[in-house]
PDB file of C-alpha atoms in Angstrom:
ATOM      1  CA  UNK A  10     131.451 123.217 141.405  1.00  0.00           C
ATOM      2  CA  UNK A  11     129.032 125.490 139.614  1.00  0.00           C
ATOM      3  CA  UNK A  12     130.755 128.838 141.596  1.00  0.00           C
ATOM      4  CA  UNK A  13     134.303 127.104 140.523  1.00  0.00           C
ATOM      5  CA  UNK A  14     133.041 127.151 136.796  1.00  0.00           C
ATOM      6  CA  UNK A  15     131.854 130.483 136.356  1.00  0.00           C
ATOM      7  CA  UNK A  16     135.134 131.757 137.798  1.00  0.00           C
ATOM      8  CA  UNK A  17     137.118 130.358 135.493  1.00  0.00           C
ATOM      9  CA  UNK A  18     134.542 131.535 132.571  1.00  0.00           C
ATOM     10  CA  UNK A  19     134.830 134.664 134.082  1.00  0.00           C
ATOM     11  CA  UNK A  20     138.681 134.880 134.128  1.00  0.00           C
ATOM     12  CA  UNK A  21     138.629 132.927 130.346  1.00  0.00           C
ATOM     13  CA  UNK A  22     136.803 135.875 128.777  1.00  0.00           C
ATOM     14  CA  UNK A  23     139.252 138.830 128.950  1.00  0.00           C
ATOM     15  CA  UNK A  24     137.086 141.678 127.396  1.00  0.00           C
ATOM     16  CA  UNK A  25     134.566 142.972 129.142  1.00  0.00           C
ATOM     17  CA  UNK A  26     132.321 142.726 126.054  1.00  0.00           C
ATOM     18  CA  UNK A  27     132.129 138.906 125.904  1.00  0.00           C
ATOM     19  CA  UNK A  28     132.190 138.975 129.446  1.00  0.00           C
ATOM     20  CA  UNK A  29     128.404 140.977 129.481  1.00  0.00           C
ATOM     21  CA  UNK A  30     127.064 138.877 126.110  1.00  0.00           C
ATOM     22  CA  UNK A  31     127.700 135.692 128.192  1.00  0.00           C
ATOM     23  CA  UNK A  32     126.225 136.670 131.842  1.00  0.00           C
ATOM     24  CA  UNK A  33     123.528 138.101 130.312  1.00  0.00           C
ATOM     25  CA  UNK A  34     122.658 135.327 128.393  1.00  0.00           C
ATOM     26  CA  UNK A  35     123.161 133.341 130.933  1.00  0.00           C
ATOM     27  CA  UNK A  36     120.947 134.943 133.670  1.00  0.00           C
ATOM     28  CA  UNK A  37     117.702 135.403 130.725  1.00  0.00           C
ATOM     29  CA  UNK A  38     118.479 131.503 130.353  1.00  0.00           C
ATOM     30  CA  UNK A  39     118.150 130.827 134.377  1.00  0.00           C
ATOM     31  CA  UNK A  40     115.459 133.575 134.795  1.00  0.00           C
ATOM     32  CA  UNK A  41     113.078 131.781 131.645  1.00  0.00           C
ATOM     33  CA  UNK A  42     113.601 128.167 132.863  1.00  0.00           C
ATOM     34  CA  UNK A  43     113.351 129.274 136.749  1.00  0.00           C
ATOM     35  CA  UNK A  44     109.735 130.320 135.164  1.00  0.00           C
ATOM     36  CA  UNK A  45     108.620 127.582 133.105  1.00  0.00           C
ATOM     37  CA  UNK A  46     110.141 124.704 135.345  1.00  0.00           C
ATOM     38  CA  UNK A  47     109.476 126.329 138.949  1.00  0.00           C
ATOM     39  CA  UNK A  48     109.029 122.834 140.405  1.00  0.00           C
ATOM     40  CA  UNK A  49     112.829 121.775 139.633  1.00  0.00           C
ATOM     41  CA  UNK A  50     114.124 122.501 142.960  1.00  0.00           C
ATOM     42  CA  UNK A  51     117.938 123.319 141.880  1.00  0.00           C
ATOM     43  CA  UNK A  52     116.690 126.439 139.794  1.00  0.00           C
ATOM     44  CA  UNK A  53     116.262 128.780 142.322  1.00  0.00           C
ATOM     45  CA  UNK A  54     119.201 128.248 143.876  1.00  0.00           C
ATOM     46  CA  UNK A  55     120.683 128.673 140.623  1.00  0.00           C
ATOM     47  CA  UNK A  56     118.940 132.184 140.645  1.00  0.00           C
ATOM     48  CA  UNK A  57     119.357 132.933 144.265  1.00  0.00           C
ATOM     49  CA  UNK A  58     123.415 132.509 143.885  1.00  0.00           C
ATOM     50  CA  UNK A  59     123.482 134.485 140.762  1.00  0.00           C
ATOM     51  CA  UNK A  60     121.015 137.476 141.618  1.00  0.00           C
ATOM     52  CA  UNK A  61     121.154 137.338 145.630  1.00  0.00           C
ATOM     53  CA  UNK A  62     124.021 136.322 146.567  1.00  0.00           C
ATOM     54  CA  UNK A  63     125.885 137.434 144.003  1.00  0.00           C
ATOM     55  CA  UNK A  64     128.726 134.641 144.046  1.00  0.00           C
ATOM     56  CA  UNK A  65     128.114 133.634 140.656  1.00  0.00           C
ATOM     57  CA  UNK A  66     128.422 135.778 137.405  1.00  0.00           C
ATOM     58  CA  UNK A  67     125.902 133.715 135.649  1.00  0.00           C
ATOM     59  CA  UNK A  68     128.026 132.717 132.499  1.00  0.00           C
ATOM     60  CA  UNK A  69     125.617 131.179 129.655  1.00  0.00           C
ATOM     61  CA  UNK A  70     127.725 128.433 129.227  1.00  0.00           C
ATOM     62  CA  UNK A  71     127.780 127.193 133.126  1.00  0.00           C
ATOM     63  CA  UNK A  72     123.594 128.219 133.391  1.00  0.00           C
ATOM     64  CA  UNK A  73     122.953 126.130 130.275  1.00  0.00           C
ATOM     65  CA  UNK A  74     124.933 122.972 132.072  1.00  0.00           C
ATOM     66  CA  UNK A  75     123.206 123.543 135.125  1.00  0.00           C
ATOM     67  CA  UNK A  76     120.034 124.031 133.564  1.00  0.00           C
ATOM     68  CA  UNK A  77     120.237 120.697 132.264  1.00  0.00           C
ATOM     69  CA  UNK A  78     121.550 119.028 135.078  1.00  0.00           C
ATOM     70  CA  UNK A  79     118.786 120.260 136.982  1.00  0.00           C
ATOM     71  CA  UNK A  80     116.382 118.671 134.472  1.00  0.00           C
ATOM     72  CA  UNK A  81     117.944 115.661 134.665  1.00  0.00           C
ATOM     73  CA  UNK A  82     119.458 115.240 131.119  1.00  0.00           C
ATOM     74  CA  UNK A  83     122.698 113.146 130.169  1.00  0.00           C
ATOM     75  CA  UNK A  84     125.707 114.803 129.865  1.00  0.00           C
ATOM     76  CA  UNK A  85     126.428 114.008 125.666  1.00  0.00           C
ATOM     77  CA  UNK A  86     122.693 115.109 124.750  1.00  0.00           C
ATOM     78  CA  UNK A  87     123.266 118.220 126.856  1.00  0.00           C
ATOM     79  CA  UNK A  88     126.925 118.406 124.847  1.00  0.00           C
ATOM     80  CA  UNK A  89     125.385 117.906 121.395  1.00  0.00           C
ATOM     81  CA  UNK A  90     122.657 120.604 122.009  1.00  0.00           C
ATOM     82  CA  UNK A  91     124.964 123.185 123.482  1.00  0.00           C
ATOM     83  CA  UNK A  92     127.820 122.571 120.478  1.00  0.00           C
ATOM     84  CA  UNK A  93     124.353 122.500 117.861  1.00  0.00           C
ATOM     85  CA  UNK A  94     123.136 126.143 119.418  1.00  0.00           C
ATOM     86  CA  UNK A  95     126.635 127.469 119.077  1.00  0.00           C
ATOM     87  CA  UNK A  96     126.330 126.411 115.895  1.00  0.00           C
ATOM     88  CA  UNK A  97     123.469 128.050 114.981  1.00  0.00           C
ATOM     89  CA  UNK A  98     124.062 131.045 116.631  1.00  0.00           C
ATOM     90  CA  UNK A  99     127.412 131.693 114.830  1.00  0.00           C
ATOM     91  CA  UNK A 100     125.226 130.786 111.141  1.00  0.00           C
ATOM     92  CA  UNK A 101     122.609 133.415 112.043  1.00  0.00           C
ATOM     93  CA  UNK A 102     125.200 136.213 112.831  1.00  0.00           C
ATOM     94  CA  UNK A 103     126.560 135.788 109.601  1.00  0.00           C
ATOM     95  CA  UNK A 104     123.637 135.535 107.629  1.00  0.00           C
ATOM     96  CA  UNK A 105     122.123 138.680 110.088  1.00  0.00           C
ATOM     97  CA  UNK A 106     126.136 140.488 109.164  1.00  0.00           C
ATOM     98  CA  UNK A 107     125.573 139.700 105.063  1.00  0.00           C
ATOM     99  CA  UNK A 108     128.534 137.296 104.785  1.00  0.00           C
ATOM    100  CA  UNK A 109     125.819 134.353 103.944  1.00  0.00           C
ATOM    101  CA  UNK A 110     123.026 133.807 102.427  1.00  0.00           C
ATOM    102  CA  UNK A 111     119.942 131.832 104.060  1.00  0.00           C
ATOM    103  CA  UNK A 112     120.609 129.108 101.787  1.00  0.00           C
ATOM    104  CA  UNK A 113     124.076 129.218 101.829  1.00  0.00           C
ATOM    105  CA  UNK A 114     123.971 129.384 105.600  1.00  0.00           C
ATOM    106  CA  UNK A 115     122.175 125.928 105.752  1.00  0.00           C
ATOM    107  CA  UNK A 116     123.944 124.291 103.191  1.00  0.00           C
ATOM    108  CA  UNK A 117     127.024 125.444 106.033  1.00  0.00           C
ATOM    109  CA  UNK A 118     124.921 124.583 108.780  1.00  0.00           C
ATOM    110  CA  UNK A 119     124.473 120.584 107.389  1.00  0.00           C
ATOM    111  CA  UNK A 120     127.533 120.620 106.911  1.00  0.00           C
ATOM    112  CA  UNK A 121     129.073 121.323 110.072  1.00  0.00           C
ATOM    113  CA  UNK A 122     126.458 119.595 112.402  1.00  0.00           C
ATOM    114  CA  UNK A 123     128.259 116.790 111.031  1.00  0.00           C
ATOM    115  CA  UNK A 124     131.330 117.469 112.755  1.00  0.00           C
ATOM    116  CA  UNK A 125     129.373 117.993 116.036  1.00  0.00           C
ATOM    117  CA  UNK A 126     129.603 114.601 117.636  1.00  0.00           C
ATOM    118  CA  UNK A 127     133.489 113.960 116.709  1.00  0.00           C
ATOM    119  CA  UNK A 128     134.097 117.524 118.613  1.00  0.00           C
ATOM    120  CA  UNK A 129     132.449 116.411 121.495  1.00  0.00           C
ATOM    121  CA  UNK A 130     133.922 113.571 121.470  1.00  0.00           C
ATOM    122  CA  UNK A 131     137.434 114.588 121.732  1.00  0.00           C
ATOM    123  CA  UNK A 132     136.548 117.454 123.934  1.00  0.00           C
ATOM    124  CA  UNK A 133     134.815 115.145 126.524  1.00  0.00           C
ATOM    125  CA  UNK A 134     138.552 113.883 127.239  1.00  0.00           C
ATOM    126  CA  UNK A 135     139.551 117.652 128.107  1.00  0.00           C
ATOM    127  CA  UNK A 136     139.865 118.845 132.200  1.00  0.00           C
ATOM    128  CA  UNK A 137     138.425 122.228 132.403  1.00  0.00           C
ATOM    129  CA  UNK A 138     142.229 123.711 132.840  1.00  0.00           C
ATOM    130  CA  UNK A 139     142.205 122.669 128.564  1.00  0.00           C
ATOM    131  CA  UNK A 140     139.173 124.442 127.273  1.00  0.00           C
ATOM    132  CA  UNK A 141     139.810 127.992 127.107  1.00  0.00           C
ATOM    133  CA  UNK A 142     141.094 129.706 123.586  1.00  0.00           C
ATOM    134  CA  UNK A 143     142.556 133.207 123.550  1.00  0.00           C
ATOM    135  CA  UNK A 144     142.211 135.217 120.443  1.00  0.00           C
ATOM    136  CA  UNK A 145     144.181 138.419 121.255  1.00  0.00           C
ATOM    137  CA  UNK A 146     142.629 139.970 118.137  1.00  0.00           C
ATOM    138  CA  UNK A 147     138.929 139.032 118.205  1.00  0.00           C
ATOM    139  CA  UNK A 148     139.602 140.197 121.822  1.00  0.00           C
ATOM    140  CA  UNK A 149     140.759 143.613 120.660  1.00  0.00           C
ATOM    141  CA  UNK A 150     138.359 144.011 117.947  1.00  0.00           C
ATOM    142  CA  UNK A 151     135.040 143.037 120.899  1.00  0.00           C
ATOM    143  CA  UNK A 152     136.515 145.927 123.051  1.00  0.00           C
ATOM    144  CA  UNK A 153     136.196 148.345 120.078  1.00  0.00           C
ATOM    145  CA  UNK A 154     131.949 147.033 120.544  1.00  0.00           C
ATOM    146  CA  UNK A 155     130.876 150.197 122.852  1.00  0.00           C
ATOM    147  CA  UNK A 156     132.927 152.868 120.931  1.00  0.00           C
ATOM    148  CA  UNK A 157     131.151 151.918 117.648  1.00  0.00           C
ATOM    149  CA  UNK A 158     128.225 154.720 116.724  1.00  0.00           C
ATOM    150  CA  UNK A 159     126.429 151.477 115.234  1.00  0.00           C
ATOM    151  CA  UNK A 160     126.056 148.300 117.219  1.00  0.00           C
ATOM    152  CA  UNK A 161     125.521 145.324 115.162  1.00  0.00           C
ATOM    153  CA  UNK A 162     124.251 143.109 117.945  1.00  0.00           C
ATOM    154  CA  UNK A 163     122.964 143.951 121.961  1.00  0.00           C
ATOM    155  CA  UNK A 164     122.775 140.420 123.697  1.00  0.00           C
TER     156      UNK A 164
END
């Protein structure tokens, strides 16, 4: 199931500039907790298919689940914290861009972790078929990322 998830992650992202922020994001995540929790026996598997055997891409999104998983955690804690760190990390790119303030960024940040539970609550009723978005500009604009003489971010 893992393999079937990344795929469709893989074929969801259609710039190769989201594409790279999300594997390698993804394989740092499997790589650190591969390290600190060596005796879950699921992780380096997780590694070996990604690295190895090179059948899975490593998308952050599927290595955080699995991560989890392998740790044994419920599915709507593992929701909450993965919708929360999305969360966060869209706050901190605008405060790091100069759109926010820090203040202003948590006053946002209270906010909106209010909304978190309702969104995963209607998302849980989803299939995986549902959850991808297309954005053809914010798609156009991330493939303009490696022709800019500045980049903002490297993940």
């Amino acid at each position: 199931m893992l393999i079937k998830l990344d795929k469709i992650c893989s074929s969801c992202l259609s710039n190769h500039v989201a594409k790279r922020a999300s594997t390698r994001q993804g394989r740092s995540l499997a790589v650190a907790a591969a390290k600190v929790y060596d005796g879950v026996p699921v992780l380096p598997e997780l590694m070996s298919a990604i690295d190895e055997d090179g059948i899975m891409e490593g998308h952050f999104a599927v290595v955080f689940g699995a991560v989890c998983g392998a740790l044994s955690l419920d599915l709507h804690p593992t929701v909450l914290m993965f919708l929360f760190g999305s969360l966060q990390t869209v706050i901190a790119s605008a405060v790091r861009l100069g759109h926010v303030g820090p203040m202003e960024a948590q006053k946002l940040q209270f906010v909106c972790q209010g909304l978190i539970p309702s969104i995963a609550g209607w998302s849980s009723k989803m299939s995986v078929d549902d959850v991808h978005i297309r954005w053809p500009l914010v798609d156009t604009v991330q493939n303009c990322h490696d022709t800019m003489f500045s980049k903002l971010f490297y993940s």
